[in-house]
Every structure is written in structure tokens, then in C-alpha cells.
Coordinates of C-alpha atoms in Angstrom, one line a residue:
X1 CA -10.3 -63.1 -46.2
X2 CA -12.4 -59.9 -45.3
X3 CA -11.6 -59.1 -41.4
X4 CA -8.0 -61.2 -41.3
X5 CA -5.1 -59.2 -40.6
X6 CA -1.3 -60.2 -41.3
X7 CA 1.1 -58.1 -39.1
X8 CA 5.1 -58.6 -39.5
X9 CA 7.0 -57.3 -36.5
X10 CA 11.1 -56.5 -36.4
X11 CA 13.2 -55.6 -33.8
X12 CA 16.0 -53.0 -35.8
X13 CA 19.3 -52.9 -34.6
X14 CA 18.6 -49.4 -33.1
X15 CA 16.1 -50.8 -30.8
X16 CA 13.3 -49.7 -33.0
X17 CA 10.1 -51.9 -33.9
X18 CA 9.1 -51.7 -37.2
X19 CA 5.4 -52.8 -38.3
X20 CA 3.7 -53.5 -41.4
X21 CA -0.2 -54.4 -41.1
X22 CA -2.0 -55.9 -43.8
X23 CA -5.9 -55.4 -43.4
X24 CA -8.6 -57.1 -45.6
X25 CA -11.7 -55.1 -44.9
X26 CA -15.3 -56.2 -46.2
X27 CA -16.6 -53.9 -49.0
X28 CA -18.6 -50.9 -48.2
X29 CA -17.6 -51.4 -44.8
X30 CA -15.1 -49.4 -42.7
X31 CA -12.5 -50.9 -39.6
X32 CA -11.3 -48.7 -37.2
X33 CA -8.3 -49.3 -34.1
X34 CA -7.7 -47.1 -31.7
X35 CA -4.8 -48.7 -30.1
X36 CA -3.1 -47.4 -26.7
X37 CA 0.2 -46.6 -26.3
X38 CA 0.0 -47.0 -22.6
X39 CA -0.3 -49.9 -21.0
X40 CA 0.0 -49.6 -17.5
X41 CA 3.1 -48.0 -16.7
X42 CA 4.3 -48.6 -20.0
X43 CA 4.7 -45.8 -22.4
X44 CA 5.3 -46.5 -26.4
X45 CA 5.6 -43.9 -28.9
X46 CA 4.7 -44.7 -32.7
X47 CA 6.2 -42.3 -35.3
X48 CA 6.6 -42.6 -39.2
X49 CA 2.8 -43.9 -39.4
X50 CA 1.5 -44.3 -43.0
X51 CA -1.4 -46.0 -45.2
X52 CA -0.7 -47.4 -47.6
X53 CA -4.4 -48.3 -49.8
X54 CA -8.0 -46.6 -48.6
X55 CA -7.3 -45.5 -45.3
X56 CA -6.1 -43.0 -42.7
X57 CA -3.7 -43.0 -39.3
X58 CA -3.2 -40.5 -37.0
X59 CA -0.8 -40.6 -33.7
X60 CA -1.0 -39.0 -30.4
X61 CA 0.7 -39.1 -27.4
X62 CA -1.5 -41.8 -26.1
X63 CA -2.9 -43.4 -29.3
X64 CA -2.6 -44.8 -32.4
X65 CA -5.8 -44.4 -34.7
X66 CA -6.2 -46.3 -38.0
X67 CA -9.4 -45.9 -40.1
X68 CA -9.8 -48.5 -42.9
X69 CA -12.3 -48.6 -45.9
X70 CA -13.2 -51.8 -48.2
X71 CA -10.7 -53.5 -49.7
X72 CA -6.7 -54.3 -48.9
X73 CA -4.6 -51.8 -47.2
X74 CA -1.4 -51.7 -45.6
X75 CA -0.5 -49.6 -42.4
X76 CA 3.4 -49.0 -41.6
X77 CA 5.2 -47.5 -38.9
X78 CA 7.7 -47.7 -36.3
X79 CA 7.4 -48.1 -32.2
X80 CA 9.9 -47.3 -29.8
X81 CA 9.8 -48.6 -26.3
X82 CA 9.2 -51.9 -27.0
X83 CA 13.0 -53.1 -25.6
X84 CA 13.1 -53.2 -21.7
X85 CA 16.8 -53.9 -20.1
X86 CA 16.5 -56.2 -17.2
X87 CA 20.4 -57.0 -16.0
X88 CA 21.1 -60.5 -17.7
X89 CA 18.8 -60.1 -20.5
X90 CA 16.4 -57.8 -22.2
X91 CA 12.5 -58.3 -22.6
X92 CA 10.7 -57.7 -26.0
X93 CA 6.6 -56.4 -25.1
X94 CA 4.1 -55.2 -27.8
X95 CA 0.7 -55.7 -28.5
X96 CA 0.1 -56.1 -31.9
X97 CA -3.1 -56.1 -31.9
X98 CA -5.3 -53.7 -29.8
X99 CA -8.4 -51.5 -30.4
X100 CA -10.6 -53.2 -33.4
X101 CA -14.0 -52.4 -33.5
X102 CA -14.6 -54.8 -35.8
X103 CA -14.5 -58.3 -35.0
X104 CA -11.0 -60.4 -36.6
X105 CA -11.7 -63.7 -38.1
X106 CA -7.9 -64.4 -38.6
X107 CA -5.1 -63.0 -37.0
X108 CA -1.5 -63.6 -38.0
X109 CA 1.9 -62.2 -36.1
X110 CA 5.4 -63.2 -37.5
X111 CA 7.9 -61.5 -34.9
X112 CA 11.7 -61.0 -36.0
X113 CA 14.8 -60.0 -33.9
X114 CA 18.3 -59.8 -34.8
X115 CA 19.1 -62.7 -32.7
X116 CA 17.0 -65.4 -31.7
X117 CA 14.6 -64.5 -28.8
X118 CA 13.3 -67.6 -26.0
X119 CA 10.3 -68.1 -23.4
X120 CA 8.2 -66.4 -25.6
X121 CA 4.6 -65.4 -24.2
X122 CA 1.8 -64.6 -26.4
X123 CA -1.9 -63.6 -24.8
X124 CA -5.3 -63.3 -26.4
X125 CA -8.4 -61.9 -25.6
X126 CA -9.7 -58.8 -23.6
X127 CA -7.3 -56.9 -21.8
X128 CA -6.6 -58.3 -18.2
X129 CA -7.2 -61.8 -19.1
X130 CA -4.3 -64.9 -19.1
X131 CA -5.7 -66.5 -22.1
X132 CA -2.5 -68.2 -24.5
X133 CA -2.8 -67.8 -28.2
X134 CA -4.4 -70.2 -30.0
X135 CA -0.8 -71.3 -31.9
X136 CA 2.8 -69.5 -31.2
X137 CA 5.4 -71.1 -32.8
X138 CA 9.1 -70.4 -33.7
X139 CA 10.4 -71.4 -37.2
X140 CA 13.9 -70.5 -38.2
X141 CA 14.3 -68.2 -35.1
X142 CA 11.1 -66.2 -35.7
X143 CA 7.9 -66.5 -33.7
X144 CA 4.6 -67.5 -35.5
X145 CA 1.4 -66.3 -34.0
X146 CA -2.1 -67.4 -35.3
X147 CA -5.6 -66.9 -34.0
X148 CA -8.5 -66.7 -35.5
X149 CA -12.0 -65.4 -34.5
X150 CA -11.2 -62.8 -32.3
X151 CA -13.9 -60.2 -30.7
X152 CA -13.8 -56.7 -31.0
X153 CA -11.8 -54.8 -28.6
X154 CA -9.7 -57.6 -28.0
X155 CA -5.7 -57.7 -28.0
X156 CA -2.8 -60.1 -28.8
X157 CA 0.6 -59.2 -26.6
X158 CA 3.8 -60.7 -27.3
X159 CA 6.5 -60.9 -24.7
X160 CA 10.2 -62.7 -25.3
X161 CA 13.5 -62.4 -23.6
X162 CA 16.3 -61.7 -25.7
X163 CA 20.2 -61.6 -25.0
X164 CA 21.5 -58.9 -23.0
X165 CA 23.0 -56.1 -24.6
X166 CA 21.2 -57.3 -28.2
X167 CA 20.2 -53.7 -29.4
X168 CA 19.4 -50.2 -27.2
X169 CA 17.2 -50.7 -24.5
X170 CA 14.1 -48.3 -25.1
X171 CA 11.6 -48.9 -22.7
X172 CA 9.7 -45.9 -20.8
X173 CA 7.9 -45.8 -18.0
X174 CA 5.5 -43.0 -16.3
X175 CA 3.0 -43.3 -13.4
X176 CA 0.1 -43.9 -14.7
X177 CA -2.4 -41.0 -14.0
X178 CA -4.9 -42.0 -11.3
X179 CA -8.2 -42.8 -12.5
X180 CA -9.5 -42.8 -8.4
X181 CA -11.1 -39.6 -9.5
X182 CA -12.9 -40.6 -12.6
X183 CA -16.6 -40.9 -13.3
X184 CA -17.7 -44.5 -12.9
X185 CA -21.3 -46.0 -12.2
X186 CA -20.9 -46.3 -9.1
X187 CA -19.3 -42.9 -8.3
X188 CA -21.8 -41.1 -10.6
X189 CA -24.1 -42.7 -8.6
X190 CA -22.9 -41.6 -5.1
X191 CA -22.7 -38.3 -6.8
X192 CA -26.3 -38.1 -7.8
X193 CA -27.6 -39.4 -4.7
X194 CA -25.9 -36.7 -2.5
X195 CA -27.3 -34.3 -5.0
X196 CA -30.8 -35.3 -4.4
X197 CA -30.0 -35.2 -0.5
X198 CA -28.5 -31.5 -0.7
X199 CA -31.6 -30.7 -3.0
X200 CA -34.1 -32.3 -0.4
X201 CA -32.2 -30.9 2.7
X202 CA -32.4 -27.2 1.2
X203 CA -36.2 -27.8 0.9
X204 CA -36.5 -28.9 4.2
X205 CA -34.5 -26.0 5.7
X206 CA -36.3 -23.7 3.7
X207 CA -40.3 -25.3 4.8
X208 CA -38.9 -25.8 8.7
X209 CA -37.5 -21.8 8.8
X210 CA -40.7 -20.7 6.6
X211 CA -42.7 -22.6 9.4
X212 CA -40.7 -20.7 12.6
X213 CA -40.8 -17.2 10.7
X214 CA -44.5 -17.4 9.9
X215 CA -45.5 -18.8 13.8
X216 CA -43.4 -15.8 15.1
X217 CA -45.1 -13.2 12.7
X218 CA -49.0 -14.6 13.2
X219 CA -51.3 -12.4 15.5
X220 CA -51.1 -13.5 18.7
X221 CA -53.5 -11.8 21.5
X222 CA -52.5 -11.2 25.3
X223 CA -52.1 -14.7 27.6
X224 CA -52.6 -14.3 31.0
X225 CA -50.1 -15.3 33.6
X226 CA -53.5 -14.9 36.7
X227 CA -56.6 -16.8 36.2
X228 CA -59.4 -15.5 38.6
X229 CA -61.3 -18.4 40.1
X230 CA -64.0 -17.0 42.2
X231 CA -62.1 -14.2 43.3
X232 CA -59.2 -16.1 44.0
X233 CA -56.0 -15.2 42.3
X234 CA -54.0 -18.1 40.8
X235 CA -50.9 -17.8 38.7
X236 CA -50.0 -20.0 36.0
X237 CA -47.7 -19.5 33.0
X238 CA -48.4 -21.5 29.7
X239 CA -46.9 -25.0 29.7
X240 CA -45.1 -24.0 32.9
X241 CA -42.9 -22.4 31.3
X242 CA -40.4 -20.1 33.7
X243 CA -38.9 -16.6 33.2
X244 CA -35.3 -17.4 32.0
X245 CA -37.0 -20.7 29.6
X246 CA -39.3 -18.0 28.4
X247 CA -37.0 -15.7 27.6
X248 CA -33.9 -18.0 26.2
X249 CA -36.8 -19.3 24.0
X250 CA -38.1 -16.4 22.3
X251 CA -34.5 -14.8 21.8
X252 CA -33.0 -18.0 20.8
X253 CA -30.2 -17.5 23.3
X254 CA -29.4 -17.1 26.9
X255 CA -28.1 -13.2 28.0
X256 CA -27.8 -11.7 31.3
X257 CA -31.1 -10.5 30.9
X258 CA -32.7 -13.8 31.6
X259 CA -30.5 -15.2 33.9
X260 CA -31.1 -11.8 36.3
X261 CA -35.0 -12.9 36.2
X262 CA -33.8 -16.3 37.2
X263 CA -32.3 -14.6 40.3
X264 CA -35.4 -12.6 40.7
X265 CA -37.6 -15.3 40.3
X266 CA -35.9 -17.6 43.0
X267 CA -35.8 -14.6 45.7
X268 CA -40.4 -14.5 44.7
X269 CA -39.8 -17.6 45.4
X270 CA -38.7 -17.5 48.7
X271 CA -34.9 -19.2 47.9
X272 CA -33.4 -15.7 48.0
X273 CA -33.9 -12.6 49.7
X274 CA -32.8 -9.0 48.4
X275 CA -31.7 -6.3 50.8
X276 CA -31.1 -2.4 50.0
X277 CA -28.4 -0.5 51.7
X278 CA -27.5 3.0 50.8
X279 CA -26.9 2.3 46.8
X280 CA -25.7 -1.3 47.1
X281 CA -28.2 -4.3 47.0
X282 CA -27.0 -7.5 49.1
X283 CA -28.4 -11.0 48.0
X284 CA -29.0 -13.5 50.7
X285 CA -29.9 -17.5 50.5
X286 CA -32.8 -17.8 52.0
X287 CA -33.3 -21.9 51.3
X288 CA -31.2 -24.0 49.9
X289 CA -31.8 -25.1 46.3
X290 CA -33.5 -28.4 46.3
X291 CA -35.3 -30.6 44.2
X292 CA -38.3 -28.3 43.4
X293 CA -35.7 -26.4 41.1
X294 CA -34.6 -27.5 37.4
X295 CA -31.2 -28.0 36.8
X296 CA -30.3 -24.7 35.0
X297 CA -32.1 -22.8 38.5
X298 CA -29.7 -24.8 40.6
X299 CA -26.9 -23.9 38.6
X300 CA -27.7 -20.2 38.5
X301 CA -28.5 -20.3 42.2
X302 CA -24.5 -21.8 42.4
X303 CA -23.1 -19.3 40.0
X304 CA -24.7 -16.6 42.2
X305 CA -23.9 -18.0 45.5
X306 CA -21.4 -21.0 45.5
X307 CA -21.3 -23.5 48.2
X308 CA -20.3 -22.3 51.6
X309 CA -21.3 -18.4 50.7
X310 CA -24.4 -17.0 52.1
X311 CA -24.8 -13.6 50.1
X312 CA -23.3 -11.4 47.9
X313 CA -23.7 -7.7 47.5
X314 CA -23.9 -6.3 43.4
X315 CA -21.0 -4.3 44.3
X316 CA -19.0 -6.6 44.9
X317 CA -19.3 -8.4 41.8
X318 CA -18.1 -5.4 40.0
X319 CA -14.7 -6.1 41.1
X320 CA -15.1 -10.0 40.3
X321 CA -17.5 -10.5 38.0
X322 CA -19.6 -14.1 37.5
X323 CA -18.9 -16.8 34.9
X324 CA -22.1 -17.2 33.2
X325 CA -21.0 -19.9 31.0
X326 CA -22.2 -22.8 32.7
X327 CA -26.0 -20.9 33.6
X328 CA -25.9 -20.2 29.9
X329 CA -24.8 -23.7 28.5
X330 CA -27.6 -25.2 31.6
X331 CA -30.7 -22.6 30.2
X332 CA -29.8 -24.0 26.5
X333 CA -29.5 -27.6 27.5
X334 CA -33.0 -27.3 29.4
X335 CA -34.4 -25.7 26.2
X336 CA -32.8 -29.0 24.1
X337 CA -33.8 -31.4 26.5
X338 CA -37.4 -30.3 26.8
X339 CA -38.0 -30.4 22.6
X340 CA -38.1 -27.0 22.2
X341 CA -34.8 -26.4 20.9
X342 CA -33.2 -28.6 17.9
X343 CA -29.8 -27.7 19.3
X344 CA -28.0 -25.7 21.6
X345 CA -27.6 -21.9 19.9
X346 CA -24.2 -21.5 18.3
X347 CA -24.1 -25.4 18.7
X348 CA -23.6 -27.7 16.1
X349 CA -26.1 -30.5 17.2
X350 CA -27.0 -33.8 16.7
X351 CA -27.6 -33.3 12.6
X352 CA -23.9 -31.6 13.1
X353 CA -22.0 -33.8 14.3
X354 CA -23.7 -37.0 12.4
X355 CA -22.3 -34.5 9.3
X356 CA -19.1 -33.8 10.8
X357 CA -18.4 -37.7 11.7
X358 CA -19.4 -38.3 7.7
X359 CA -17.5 -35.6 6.3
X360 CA -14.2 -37.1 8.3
X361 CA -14.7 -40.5 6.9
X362 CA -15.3 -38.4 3.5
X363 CA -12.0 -37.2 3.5
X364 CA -10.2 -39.5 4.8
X365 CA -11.9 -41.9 2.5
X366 CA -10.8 -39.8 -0.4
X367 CA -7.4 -39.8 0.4
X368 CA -7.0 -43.5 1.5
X369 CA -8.8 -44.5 -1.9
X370 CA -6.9 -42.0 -3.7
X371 CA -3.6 -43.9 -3.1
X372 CA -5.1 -47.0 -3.7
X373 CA -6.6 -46.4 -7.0
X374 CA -10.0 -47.0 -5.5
X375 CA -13.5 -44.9 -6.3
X376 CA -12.0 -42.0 -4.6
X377 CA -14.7 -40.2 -6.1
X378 CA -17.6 -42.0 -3.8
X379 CA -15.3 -40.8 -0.8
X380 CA -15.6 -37.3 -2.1
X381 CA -19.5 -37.9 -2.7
X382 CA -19.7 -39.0 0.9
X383 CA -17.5 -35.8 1.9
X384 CA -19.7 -33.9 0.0
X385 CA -22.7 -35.1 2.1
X386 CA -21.1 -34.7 5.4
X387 CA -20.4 -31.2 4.4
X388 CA -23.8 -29.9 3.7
X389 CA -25.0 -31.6 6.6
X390 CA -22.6 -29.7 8.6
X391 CA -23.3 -26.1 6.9
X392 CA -26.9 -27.1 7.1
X393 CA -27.6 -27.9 10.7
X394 CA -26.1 -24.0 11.2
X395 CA -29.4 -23.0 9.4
X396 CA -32.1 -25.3 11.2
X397 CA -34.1 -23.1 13.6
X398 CA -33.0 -23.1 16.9
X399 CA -36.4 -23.8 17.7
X400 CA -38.2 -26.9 17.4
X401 CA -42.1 -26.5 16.2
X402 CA -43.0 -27.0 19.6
X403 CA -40.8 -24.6 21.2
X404 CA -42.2 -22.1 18.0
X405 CA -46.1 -23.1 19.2
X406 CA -44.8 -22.1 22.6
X407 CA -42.6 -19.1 21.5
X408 CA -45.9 -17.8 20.2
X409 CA -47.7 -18.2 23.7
X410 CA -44.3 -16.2 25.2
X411 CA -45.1 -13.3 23.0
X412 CA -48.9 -13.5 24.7
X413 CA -47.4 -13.4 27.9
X414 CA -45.7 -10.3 26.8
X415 CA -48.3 -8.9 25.2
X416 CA -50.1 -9.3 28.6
X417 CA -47.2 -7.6 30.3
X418 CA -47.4 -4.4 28.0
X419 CA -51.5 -4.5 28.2
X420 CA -52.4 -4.7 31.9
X421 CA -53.9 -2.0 34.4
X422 CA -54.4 -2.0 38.3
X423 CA -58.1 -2.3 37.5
X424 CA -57.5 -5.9 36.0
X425 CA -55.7 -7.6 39.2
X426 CA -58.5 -5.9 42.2
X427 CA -57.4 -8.6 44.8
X428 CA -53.6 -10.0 45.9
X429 CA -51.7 -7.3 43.7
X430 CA -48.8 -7.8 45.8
X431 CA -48.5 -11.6 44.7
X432 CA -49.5 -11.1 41.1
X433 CA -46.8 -8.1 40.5
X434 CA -43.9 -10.4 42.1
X435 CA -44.6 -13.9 40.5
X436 CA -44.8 -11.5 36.6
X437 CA -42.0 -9.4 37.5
X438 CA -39.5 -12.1 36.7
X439 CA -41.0 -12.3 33.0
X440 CA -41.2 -9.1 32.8
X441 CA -37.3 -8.9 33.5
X442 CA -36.6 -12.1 31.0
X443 CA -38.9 -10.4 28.0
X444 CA -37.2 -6.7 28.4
X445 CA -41.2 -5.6 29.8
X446 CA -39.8 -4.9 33.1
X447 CA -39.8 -0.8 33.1
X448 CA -43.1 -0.9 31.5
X449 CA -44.2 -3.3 34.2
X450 CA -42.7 -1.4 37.1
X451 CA -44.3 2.0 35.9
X452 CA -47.5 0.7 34.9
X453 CA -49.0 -2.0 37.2
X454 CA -50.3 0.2 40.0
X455 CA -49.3 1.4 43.6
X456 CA -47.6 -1.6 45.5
X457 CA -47.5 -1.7 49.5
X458 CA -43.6 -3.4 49.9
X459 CA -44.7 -4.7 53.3
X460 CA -46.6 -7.2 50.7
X461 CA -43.3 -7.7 49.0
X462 CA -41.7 -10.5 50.8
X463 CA -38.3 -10.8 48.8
X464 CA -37.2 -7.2 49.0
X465 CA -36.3 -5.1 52.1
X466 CA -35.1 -1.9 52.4
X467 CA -33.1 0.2 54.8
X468 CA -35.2 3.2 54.1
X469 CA -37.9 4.1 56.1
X470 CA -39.4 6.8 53.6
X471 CA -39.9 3.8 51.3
X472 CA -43.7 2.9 51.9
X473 CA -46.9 2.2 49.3
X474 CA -45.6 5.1 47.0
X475 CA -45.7 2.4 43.8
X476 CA -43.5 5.2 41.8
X477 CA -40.8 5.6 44.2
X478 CA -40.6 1.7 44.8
X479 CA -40.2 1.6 41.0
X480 CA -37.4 4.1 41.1
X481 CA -35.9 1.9 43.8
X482 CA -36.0 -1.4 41.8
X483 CA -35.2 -0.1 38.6
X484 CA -31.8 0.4 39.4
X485 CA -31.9 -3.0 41.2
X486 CA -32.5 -5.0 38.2
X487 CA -30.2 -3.0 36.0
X488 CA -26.9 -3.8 38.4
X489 CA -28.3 -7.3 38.6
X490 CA -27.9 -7.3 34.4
X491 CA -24.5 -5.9 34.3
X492 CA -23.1 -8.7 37.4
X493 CA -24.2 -11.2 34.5
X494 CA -23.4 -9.5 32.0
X495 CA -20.0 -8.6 32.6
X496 CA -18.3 -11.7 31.5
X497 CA -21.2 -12.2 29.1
X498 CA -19.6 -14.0 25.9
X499 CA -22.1 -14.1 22.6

């Protein structure tokens, strides 16, 4: 009958299996089996194979491959590992049939060993499934299998318990390798979907620092920090932004540089006062710091002058320099917390640490499904994800597109800086060269500002005193005077100054 197959099985004295197939195939049709030799832990190994008819076998390691033409043909060879040694007895395990890709309309198994074998167990059907064979009998000691109409990549596995000690015990075992890693659906899947997120991310990045680099290099013309209204001078700085916000936002960073025009800013603004004695400049508090300041002014104002200390001479802070890591970390979280900065510079941010907190449950993922046999690869996917979010959020701008739209005003208000004359600011010059000297200071503009604005009268200049009585209206000399002012005010935050 075209598709049956007769197999004869016999346990050798040795311990050896021997096998003899007989295979009807159609005419002008081929059957081929590519049977495994692992199952499980299990490990068999088939040698002596041979065809004997229109056919061809071929053995490896982990198979056994027959190829049938049309017609009758008979496949021989021996198994070893079939004979397990379990203490009081030994168990008998081989499947017979494995690997068709050809539908069997008649399958028959005669199974022989040298003495008779009990609790036989005979299963049928796709590998994994409990389903008996159709009819397993014994006659005369041997076991009789039949089943008919069995589908394509089905199996038949025989199992029987023999008497201890009946012939050499063969049986081998390895670990099977872990197929956690493997390329399944669902992992393919995961795989490809983190692939279209990296690919997406990288556009984003690219569009978002295209965006920041193309708003800082744009034309951009001078922005006043005065408005004249009907001769009356009023000051006014583009979304109110101050000198060390201004400054942190168009270098991305807070240095000493803007946290000395912070200082500067709150003596113009009457919370400090500065005093100059013979090379040394003292710094009083004037007025506490209140309400009216932001958080990063009050903790500047603190770093500067903690509680309980009234002033503080430059000098001094030679010997003991400031730690400017909280004024820092305060400018950066102002920046964040207004929207003009994604993050805080050097920081990882919000897109970091969601990527940090998915590539930990990546990994450990990985390694918990790993030893479990589960879709380790997913895990990995999920890793995968978490880690270009993580190397990504290094690459946003630091700037959001509002703080860019505003960056560009900043470079206006420099601009301005660089650009104006005495001639432009006729009335309350005093008041106008003190509220921009702070900006000036925060965008590096101050020497230019200092040397270029136009005679001063210090008696105008409330925050700043001087011991000297030669220093008068002379705007040059003043300048010479404050120069080195704001450069020892730089180095007492700079000192300890960590990028």
C-alpha cells in the first residue's frame, strides 16, 4: 500500500537497536524523513545507515535524513542510546517514526528484546501530545504497534521497562541548547518594532538639533533691554528673562560667569552692596532675599552670604573658595522648569531615565527568561530599546524650542550690548548702565560695555562705593576700577567650578 511503512525494532545483546524500515512510496513521487536524534535531553546516535531500493540516507549528529523515490525500499541501521538504566530496571525509548513529510496511511512497529519487556507505552501524533496508539499489542513477548492514517510530521514513541541488568545500558544525555535566544514571531516582532523606534528616534533627534542649530545661526538684529516712553526710560528684558537665565540659556550651562552677574544683578538691585578698599572689594547684604527673588537668586544670594554672615570680602574667598554646585544645579533646574530646557546639561532627563528604567527590565528580563527557556530574545529587544533611549536623550538639545525662540532674542540683547553709544540712552544713563551691566557680565559683553557706554557719574551708582576720593565722573577710570571687580568676582565662583 503506497505511504504504509513496516518497521521491525531489536534490542541486541550489546545494547544496540537495530532497524529495518520497509517504505512503499507512490510512483513518481518522493518521501522524505528528517528524524531527530534529540529529543529533549536525550541524545541517540544512528550509525551503519543504508538503502536498500531507490533511495538515499545521510546521518548527522542531530539527524537522520532518508529520501525515498517510487516504489519499495528498505532503510537499515542501528541506534544507540535507546537503553536507559534506572536502578531496579531499565527503560527501552525510541521513536520509530518521526519526520515524514508525507502523510502515512499505515503504520506498523513489531519491537523485539532479548527478554520480555512490560508497561509498554506507545504515543501517536504531533510531538508534545499524550495521544495512545491506535493498537499495541504483545504476542509471544513482542510488542505489536498499528496505526493507520497518520499526518505528516507526526511521530510514534515506544517506551517499555525491561529487567535490570538485561543488556548495556546506553542512554546519553546533554542539556539541551537554549532556544531562549532564537528567532520566533513574537521576538522577530519585538525586534522589528524597536528597529522602527531607533529609526524614528534618530529622525527626531536629527529634525529637533537641525531645528536648534538653524534658530541659533538665523540673523537676528539688536533687542533692546530700554524702551523710551516719552522720555521716560524703562527697562525691560525679553520674556523677563534675567542675567544668569540668559546666559545659562545661550551657553547651555551654568559657569562662574553667570553666576557673578547674578551677584551683580542683586547688589543693582538693591539686595547687595559692593565696597572698594585698597585692592580688595567687600560684599555686603543690604536686604534680605525675599520672595521677589527666584529660587536659583536665593540660592546664589546663600552660597555668597550664608545665614548669619553679613559680607564677605573677594579676598577672602581665595583662601576658601565657594561651592557652586547647588547655584549651578538651581540656574539649570530654573531653565528645566520654565520649558526652556529638555533637561538639566550633563543630565540624563526624563527620556533618560524612562530608558534607563527600560533598559534594567531589559536585562534583567534577558537573563530571568534566559534560565527559563522563555523569549529571551523580546527581553533583549526591550533592552535594546531602553538603550537607545538612554544614548539618545544625551543628544536631545539642551534647549527646548522655546528656550531656542528665546536663545535667539538673548543673542539680540547682545547684539544690543556690542551696538550701543552714549548718544542712544540721553536721559537716566546711570540706571540704564547698571540694570545691562549684569547681562553684559552673563553674555562675556561686559569689557565692551564698560569701555563703550559713555562717561558715568558713580554718585548715580547706588550699589558700588569706593574708598577713593579721586574716583569721580571719569567713565574710563571707573571702568578700570570695575574691571578688575568683576574679574575677582569670576574666579570666587570659579574656583571650585566643576564642568
Amino acid at each position: 500500500m503506497p505511504g504504509s511503512v513496516n518497521i521491525q525494532l531489536k534490542v541486541e545483546r550489546d545494547g544496540s537497536l537495530t532497524v529495518r524500515e520497509q517504505v512503499i512510496v507512490r510512483a513518481k513521487q518522493r518521501m522524505v524523513r528528517v528524524a531527530p536524534l534529540r529529543v529533549g535531553d536525550r541524545v541517540f546516535t544512528v550509525r551503519n545507515a543504508k538503502v536498500e531500493g531507490n533511495g538515499t540516507v545521510d546521518v548527522t549528529a542531530d539527524t537522520l535524513t532518508v529520501r525515498l523515490d517510487g516504489g519499495a525500499s528498505t532503510v537499515l541501521y542501528t541506534v544507540d542510546g535507546t537503553i536507559d538504566d534506572l536502578g531496579d530496571r531499565q527503560e527501552f525509548r525510541w521513536q520509530p517514526v518521526s519526520g515524514w513529510d508525507t502523510k502515512l496511511t499505515l503504520v506498523r512497529v513489531s519491537l523485539l528484546t532479548p527478554r520480555p519487556g512490560r508497561d509498554f507505552v506507545c504515543l501517536a501524533g504531533r510531538p508534545g501530545t499524550e495521544d495512545t496508539c491506535q493498537s499495541a499489542l504483545t504476542d509471544s513477548g513482542v510488542l505489536r504497534v498499528s496505526q493507520s492514517d497518520l499526518d505528516s510530521g507526526s511521530r510514534v514513541d515506544l517506551s517499555a521497562k525491561l529487567p535490570a541488568g538485561l543488556v548495556p545500558a546506553n542512554a546519553r544525555y546533554e542539556k539541551a541548547a537554549s532556544t531562549a535566544f532564537a528567532v520566533t514571531p513574537l521576538s522577530g516582532t519585538g525586534l522589528g518594532l524597536v528597529g522602527l523606534l531607533l529609526l524614528g528616534g534618530f529622525v527626531f533627534l536629527w529634525r529637533a538639533r537641525e531645528r536648534d542649530a538653524k534658530m541659533l545661526a538665523a540673523e537676528v538684529g539688536p533687542v533692546e533691554l530700554v524702551v523710551n516712553d516719552g522720555g521716560k526710560v524703562t527697562f525691560a528684558s525679553p520674556d523677563g528673562v534675567l542675567p544668569g537665565q540668559a546666559g545659562a540659556l545661550l551657553a547651555e550651562r551654568a559657569d562662574h560667569r553667570k553666576l557673578a552677574a547674578t551677584v551683580v544683578d542683586l547688589a543693582v538691585r538693591n539686595y547687595l552692596w559692593v565696597t572698594e578698599s585698597s585692592g580688595d572689594w567687600q560684599i555686603v547684604r543690604r536686604n534680605a532675599a525675599d520672595d521677589a527673588l527666584t529660587d536659583y537668586e536665593r540660592v546664589v544670594y546663600r552660597t555668597l552670604l550664608p545665614e548669619d554672615t553679613e559680607s564677605v570680602t573677594l579676598s577672602s574667598l581665595r583662601t576658601s573658595p565657594l561651592d557652586v554646585t547647588a547655584a549651578r544645579t538651581a540656574i539649570h533646574a530654573d531653565a528645566v522648569s520654565r520649558g526652556w530646557f529638555t533637561r538639566t546639561p550633563g543630565g540624563l532627563g526624563r527620556l533618560g531615565l524612562v530608558g534607563a528604567a527600560v533598559l534594567a527590565v531589559g536585562v534583567v528580563g534577558s537573563v530571568v527568561l534566559s534560565l527559563t527557556g522563555g523569549p529571551a530574545l523580546l527581553a533583549v529587544a526591550v533592552g535594546l530599546c531602553g538603550l537607545g533611549l538612554l544614548i539618545g536623550a544625551r543628544f536631545v538639545p539642551v534647549r527646548t524650542q522655546r528656550g531656542s525662540a528665546l536663545a535667539q532674542q538673548v543673542r539680540g540683547v547682545a547684539a544690543f550690548l556690542a551696538s550701543v553709544g552714549p548718544e542712544s540712552v540721553p536721559s537716566e544713563r546711570e540706571v540704564v548702565f547698571s540694570r545691562s551691566l549684569p547681562y553684559a557680565v552673563a553674555l562675556d559683553a561686559a569689557e565692551r560695555w564698560l569701555t563703550g557706554f559713555g562717561p558715568v557719574d558713580l554718585a548715580g551708582v547706588h550699589w558700588y562705593a569706593s574708598q577713593d576720593p579721586d574716583l569721580g565722573a571719569d567713565q574710563r577710570e571707573f571702568a578700570t576700577r570695575l574691571t578688575p571687580f568683576l574679574g575677582a568676582l569670576g574666579q570666587a565662583f570659579g574656583a571650585t567650578e566643576k564642568h
